[in-house]
JSON list of C-alpha atoms in Angstrom, two decimals:
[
{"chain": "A", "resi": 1, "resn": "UNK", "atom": "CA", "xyz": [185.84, 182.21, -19.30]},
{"chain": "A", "resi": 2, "resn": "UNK", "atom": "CA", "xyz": [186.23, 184.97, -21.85]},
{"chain": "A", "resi": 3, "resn": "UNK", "atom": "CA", "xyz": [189.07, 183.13, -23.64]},
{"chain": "A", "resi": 4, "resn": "UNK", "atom": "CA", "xyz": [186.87, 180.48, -23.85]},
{"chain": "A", "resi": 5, "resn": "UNK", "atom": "CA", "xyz": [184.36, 182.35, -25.51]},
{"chain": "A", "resi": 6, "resn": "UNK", "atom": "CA", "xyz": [186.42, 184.26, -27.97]},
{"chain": "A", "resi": 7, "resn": "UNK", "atom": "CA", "xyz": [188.32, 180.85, -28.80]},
{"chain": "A", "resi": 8, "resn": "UNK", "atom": "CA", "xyz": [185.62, 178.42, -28.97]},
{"chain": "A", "resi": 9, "resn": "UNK", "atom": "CA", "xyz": [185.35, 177.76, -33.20]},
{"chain": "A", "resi": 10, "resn": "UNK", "atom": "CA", "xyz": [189.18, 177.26, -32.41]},
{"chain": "A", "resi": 11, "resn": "UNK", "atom": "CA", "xyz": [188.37, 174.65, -29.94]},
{"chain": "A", "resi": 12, "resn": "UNK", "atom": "CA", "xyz": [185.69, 172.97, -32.18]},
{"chain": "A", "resi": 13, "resn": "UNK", "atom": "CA", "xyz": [188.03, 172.47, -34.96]},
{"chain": "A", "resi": 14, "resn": "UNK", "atom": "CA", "xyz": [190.60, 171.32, -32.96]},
{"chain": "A", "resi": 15, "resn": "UNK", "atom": "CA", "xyz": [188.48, 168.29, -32.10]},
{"chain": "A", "resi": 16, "resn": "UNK", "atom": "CA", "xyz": [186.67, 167.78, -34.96]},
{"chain": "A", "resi": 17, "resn": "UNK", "atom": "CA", "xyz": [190.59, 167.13, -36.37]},
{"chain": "A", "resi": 18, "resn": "UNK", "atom": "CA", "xyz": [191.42, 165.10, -33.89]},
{"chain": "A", "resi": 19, "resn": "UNK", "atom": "CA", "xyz": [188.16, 163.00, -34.37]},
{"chain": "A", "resi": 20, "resn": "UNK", "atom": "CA", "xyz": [188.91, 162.74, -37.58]},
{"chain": "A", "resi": 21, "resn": "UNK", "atom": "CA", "xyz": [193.06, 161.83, -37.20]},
{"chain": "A", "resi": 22, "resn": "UNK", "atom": "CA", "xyz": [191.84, 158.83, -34.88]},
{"chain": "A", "resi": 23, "resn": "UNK", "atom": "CA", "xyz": [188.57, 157.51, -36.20]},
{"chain": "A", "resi": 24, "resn": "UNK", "atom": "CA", "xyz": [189.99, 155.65, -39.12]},
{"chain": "A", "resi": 25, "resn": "UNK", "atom": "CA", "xyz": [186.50, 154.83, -41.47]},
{"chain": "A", "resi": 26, "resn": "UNK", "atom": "CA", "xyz": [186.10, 158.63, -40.92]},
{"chain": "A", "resi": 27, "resn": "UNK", "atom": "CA", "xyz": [189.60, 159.59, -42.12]},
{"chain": "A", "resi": 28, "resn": "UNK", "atom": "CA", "xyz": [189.26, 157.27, -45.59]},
{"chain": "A", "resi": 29, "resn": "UNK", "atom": "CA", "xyz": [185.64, 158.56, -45.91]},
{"chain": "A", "resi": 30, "resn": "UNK", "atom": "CA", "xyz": [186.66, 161.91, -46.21]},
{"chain": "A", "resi": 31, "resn": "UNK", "atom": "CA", "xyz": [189.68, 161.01, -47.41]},
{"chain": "A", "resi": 32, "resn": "UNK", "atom": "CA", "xyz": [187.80, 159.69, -50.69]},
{"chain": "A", "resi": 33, "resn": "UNK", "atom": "CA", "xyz": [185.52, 162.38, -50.87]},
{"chain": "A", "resi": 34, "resn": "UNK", "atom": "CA", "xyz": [188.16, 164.69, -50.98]},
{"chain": "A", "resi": 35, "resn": "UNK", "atom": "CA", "xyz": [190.22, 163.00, -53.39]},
{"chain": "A", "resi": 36, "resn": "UNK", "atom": "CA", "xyz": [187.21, 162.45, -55.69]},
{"chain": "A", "resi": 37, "resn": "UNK", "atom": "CA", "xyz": [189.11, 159.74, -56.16]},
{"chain": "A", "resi": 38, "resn": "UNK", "atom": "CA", "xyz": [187.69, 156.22, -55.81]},
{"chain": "A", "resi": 39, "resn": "UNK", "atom": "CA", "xyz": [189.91, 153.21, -54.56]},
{"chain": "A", "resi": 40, "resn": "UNK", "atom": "CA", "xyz": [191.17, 150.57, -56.72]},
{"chain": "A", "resi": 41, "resn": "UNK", "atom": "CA", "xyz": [189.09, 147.94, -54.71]},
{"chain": "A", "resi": 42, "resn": "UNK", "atom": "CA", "xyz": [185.95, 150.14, -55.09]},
{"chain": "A", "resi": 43, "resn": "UNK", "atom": "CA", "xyz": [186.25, 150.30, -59.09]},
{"chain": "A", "resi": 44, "resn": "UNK", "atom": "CA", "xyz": [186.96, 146.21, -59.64]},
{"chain": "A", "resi": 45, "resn": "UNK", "atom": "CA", "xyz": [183.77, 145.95, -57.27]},
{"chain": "A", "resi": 46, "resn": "UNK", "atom": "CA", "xyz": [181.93, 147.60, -59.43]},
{"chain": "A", "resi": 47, "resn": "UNK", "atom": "CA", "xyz": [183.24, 146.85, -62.61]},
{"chain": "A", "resi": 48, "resn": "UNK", "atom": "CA", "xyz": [184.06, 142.88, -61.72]},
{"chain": "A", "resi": 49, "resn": "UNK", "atom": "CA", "xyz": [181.33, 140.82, -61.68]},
{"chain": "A", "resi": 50, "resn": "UNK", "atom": "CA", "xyz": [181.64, 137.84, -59.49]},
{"chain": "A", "resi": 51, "resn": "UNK", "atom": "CA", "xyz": [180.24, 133.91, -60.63]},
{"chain": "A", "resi": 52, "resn": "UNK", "atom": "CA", "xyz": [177.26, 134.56, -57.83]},
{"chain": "A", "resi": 53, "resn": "UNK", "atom": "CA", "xyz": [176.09, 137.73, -59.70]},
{"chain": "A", "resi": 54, "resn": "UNK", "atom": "CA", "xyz": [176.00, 135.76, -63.41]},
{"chain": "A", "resi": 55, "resn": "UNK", "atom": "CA", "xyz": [174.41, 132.97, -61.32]},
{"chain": "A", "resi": 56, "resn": "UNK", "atom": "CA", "xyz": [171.01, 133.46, -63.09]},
{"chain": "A", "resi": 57, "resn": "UNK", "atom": "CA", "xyz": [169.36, 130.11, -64.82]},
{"chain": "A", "resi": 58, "resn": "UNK", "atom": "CA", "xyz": [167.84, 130.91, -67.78]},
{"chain": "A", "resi": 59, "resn": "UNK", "atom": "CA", "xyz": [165.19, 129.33, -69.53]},
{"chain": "A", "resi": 60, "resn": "UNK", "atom": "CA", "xyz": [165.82, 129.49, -73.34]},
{"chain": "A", "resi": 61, "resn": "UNK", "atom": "CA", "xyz": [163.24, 130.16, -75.65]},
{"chain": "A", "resi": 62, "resn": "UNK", "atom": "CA", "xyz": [165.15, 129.44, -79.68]},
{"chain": "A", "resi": 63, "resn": "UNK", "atom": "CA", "xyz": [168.02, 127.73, -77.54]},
{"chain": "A", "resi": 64, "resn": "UNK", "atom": "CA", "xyz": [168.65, 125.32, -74.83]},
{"chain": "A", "resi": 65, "resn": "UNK", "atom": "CA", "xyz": [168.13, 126.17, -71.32]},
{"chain": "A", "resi": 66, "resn": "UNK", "atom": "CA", "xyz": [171.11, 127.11, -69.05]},
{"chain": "A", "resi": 67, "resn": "UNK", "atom": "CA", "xyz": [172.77, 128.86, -66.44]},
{"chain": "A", "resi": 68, "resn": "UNK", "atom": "CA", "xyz": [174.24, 132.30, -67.73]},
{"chain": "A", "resi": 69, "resn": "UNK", "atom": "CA", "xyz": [177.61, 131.69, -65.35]},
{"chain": "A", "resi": 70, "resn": "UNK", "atom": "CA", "xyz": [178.27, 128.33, -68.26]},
{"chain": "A", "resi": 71, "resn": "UNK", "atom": "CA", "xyz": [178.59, 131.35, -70.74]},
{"chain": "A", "resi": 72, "resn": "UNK", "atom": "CA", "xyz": [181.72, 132.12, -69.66]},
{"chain": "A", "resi": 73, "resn": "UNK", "atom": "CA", "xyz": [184.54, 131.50, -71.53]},
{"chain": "A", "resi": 74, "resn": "UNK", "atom": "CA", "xyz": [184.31, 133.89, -74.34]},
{"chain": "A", "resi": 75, "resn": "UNK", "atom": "CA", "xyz": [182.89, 137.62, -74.00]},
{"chain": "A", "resi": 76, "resn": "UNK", "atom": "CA", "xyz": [179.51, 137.89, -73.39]},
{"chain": "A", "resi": 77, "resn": "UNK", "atom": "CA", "xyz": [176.87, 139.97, -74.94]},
{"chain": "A", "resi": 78, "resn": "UNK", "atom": "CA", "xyz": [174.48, 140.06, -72.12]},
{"chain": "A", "resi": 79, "resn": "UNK", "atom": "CA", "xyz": [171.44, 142.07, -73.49]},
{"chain": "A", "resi": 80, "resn": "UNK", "atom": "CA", "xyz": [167.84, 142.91, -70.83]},
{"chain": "A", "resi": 81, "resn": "UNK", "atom": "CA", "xyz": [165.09, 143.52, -73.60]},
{"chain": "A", "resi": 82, "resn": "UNK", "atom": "CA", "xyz": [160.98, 143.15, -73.61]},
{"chain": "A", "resi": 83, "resn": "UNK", "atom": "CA", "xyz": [159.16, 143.07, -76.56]},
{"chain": "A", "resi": 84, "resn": "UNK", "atom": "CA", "xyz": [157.07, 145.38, -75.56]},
{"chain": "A", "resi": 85, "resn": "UNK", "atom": "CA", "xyz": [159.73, 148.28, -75.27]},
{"chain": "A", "resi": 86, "resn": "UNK", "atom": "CA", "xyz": [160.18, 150.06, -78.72]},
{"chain": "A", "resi": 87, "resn": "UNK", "atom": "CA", "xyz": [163.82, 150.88, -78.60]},
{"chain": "A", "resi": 88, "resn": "UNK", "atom": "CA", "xyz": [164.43, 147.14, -77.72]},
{"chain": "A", "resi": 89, "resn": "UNK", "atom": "CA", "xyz": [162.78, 146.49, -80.71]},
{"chain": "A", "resi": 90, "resn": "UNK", "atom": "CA", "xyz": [164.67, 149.13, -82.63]},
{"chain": "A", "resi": 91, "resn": "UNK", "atom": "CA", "xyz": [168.06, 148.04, -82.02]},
{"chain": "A", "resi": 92, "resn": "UNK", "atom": "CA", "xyz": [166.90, 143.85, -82.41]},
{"chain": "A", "resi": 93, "resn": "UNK", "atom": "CA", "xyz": [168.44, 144.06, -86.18]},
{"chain": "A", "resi": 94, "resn": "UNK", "atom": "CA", "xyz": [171.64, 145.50, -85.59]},
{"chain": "A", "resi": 95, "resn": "UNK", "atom": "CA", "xyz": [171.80, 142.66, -82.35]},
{"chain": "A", "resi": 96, "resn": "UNK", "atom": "CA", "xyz": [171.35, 139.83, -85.34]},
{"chain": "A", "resi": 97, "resn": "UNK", "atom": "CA", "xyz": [173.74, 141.28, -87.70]},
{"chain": "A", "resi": 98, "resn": "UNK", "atom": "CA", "xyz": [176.23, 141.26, -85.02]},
{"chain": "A", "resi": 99, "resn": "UNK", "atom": "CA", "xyz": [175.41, 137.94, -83.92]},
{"chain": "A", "resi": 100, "resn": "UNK", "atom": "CA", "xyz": [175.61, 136.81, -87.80]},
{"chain": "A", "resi": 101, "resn": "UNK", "atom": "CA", "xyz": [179.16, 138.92, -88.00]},
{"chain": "A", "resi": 102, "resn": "UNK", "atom": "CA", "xyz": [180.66, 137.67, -84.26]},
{"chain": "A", "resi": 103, "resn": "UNK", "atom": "CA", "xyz": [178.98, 134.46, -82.95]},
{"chain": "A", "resi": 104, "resn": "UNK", "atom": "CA", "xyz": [181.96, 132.58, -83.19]},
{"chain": "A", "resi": 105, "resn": "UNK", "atom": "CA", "xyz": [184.23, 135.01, -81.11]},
{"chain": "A", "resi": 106, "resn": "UNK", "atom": "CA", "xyz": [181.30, 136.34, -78.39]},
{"chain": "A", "resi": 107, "resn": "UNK", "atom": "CA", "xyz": [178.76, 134.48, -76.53]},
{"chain": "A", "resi": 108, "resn": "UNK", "atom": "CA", "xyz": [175.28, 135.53, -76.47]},
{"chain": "A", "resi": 109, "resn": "UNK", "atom": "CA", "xyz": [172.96, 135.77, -74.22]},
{"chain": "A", "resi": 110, "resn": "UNK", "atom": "CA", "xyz": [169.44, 138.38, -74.59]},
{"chain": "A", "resi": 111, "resn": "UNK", "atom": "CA", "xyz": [166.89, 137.68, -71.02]},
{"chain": "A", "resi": 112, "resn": "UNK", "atom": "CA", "xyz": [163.90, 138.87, -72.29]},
{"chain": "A", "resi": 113, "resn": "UNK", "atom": "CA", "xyz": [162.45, 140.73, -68.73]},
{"chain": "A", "resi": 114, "resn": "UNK", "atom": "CA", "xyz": [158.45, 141.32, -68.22]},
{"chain": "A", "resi": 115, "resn": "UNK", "atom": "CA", "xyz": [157.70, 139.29, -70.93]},
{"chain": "A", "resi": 116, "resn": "UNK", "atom": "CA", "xyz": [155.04, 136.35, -71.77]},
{"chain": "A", "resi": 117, "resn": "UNK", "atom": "CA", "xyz": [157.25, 133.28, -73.61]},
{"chain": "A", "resi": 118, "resn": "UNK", "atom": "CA", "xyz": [154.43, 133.03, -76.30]},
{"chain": "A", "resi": 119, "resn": "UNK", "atom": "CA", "xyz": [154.87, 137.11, -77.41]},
{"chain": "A", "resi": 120, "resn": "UNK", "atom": "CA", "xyz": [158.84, 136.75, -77.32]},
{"chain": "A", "resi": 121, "resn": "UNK", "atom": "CA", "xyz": [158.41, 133.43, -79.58]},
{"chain": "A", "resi": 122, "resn": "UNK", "atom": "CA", "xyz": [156.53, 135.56, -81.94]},
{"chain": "A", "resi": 123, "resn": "UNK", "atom": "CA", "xyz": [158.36, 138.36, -82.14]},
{"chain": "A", "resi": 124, "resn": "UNK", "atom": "CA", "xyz": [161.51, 136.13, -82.89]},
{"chain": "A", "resi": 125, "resn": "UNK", "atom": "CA", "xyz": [159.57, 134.05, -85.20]},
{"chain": "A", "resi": 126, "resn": "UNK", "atom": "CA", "xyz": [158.24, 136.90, -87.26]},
{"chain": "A", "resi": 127, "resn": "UNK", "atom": "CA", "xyz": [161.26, 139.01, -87.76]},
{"chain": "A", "resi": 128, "resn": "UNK", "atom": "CA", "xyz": [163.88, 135.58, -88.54]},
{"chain": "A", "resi": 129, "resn": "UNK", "atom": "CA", "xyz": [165.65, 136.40, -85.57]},
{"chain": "A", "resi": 130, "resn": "UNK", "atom": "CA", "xyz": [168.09, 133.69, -84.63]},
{"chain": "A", "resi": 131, "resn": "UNK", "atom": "CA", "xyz": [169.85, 135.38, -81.31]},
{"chain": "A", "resi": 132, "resn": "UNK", "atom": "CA", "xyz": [169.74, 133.09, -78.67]},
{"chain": "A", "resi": 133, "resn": "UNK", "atom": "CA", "xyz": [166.99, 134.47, -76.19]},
{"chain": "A", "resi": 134, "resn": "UNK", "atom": "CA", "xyz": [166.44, 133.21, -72.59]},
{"chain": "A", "resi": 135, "resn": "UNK", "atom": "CA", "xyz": [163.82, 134.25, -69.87]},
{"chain": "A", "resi": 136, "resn": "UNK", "atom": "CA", "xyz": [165.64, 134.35, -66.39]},
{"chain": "A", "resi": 137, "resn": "UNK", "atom": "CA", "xyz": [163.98, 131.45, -63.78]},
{"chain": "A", "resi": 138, "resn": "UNK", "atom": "CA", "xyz": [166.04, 133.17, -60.89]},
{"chain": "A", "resi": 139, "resn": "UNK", "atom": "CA", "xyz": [166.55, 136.59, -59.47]},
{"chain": "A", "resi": 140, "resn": "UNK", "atom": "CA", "xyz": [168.87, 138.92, -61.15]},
{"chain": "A", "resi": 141, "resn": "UNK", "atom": "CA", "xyz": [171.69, 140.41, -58.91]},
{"chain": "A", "resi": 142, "resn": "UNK", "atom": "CA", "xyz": [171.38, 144.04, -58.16]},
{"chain": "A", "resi": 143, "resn": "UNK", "atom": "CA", "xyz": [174.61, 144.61, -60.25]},
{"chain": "A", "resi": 144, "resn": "UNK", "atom": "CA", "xyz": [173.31, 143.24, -63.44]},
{"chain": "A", "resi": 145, "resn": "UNK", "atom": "CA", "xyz": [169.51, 143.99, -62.84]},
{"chain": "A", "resi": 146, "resn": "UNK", "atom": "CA", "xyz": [168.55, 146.73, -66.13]},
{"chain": "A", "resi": 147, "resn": "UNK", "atom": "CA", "xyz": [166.75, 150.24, -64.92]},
{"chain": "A", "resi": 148, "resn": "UNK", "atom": "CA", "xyz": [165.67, 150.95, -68.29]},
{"chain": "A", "resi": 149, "resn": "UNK", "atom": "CA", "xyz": [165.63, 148.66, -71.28]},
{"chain": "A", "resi": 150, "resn": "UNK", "atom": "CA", "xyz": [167.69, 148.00, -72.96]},
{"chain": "A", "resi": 151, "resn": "UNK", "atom": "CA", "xyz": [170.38, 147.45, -71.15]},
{"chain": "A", "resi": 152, "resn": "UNK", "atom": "CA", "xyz": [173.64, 145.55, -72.50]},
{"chain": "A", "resi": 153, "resn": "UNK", "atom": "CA", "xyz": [176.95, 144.35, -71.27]},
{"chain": "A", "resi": 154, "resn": "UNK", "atom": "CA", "xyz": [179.70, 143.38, -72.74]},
{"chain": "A", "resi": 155, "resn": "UNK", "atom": "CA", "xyz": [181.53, 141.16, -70.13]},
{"chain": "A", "resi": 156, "resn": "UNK", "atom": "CA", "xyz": [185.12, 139.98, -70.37]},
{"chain": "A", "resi": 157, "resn": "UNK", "atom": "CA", "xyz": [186.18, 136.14, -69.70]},
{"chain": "A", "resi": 158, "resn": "UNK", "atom": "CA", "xyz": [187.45, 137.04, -66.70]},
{"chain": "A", "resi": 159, "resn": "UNK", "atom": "CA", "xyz": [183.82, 138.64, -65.94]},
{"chain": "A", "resi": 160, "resn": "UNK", "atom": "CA", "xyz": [185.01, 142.45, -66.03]},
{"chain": "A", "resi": 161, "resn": "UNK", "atom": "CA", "xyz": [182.41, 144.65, -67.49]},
{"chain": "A", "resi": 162, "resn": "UNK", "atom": "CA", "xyz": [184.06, 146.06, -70.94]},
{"chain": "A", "resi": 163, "resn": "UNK", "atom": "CA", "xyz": [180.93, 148.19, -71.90]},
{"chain": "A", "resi": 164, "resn": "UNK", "atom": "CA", "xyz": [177.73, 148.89, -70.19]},
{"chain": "A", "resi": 165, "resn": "UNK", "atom": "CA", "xyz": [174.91, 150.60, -72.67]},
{"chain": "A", "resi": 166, "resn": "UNK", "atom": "CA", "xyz": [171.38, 151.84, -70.96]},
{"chain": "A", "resi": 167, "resn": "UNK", "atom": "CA", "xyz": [170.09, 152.57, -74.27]},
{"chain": "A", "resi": 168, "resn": "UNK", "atom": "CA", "xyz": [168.94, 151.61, -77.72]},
{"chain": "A", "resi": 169, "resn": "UNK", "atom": "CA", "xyz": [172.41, 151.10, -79.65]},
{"chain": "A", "resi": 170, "resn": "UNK", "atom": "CA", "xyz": [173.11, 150.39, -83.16]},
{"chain": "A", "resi": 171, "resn": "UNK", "atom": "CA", "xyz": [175.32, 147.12, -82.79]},
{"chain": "A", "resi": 172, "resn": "UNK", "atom": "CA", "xyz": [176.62, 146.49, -85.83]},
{"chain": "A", "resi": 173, "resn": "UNK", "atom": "CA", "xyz": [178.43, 149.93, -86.49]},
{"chain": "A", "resi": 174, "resn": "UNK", "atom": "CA", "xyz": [181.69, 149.86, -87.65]},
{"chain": "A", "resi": 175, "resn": "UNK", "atom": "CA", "xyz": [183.34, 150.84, -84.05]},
{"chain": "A", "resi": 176, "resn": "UNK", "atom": "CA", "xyz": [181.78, 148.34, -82.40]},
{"chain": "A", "resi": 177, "resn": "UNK", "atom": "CA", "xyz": [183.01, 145.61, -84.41]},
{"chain": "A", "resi": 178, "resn": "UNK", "atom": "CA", "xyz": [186.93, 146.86, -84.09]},
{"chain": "A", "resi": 179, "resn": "UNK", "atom": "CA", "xyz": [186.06, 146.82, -80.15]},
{"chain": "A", "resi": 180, "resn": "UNK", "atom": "CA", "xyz": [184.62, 143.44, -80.26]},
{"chain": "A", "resi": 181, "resn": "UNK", "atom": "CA", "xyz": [187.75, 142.28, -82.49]},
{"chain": "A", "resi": 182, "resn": "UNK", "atom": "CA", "xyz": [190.44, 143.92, -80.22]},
{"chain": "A", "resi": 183, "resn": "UNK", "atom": "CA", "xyz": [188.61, 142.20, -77.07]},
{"chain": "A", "resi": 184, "resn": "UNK", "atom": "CA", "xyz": [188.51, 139.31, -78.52]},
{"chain": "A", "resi": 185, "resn": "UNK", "atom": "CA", "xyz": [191.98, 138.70, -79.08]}
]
C-alpha cells in the first residue's frame, strides 16, 4: 500500500498515456494541438467553399436576378455592405473604379444585408454607381455570412477563397490590381 501511495502520479500518467495511445480522436486532437499545426483537410475546409455554400439566390437591384453559384466561372468579388454602415459607404468608390478597371476579368457580386431595396436604389442612383448589387432571397451559409460590414471575398474559379477583408478597403490601390491581374491569369 505504501508503494502505491508514493507511486500514484506515476500510475496516473501511465494511463492517461495509454488512454491517449489507444483512443485515436484523442491522439489527433492532441496531436494537432500540439503541432499547432492544422491538417491539410482542415485548411481546404475552410478556405474551399463548396457550390451549397455560394447557393444563395439573389435578387438584383441595377442587374438581373440570379443565383450567386452561376457567378462562377471567373473570380468573384463577393462584397456584404448596407447603406447604412459608413465604412461601406467609404470604400463604395474605390469598389466602382475597380469594377470600371476589372469587370471584364472578375465577376461581381455586392448583397446589400439589412437593407430596404428603395434606400440601396438611392444610394446607387445618387452616387452613379454601376456595380451590380443584389439583396440575398435565401440564407447565407455560416462560411460566407459577414460579422462586420464590410466584408469581401475574393473567390477563385475553383471557389477557393484568395482574400477575405472584414474591413473598409481601398480597392482600387495599385496592389490590388497586380493581385487581381496575377489571379486572373
Amino acid at each position: 500500500m505504501n508503494f502505491l501511495r508514493k507511486n500514484i502520479v506515476y500510475f496516473v500518467l501511465l494511463i492517461v498515456l495509454l488512454a491517449f495511445m489507444t483512443i485515436k480522436p484523442l491522439r489527433d486532437f492532441v496531436s494537432e494541438q500540439m503541432a499547432m499545426s492544422p491538417t491539410v483537410s482542415k485548411i481546404n475546409n475552410e478556405t474551399l467553399l463548396a457550390d451549397e455554400v455560394l447557393d444563395i439566390d439573389l435578387k438584383g437591384i441595377n442587374t438581373s436576378s440570379t443565383n450567386l453559384k452561376n457567378l462562377r466561372g471567373k473570380v468573384l468579388f463577393l462584397n456584404f455592405w448596407g447603406t447604412w454602415c459608413p465604412p461601406c459607404r467609404t470604400e463604395w468608390p474605390t469598389i466602382q473604379k475597380l469594377y470600371d478597371l476589372k469587370k471584364d476579368k472578375l465577376e461581381f457580386a455586392l448583397i446589400a444585408m439589412q437593407d430596404q431595396e428603395e434606400d440601396v436604389k438611392k444610394f446607387l442612383k445618387e452616387n452613379n454607381y454601376t456595380v451590380p448589387v443584389y439583396i440575398a432571397e435565401s440564407p447565407l451559409d455560416p462560411k460566407v455570412l459577414p460579422v462586420a460590414f464590410p466584408t469581401t471575398y475574393l473567390i477563385g474559379k475553383d471557389g477557393r477563397i484568395l482574400k477575405k477583408e472584414d474591413s473598409s478597403m481601398d480597392w482600387s490601390k495599385d496592389s490590388i490590381l497586380e493581385f487581381i491581374d496575377n489571379v486572373t491569369k
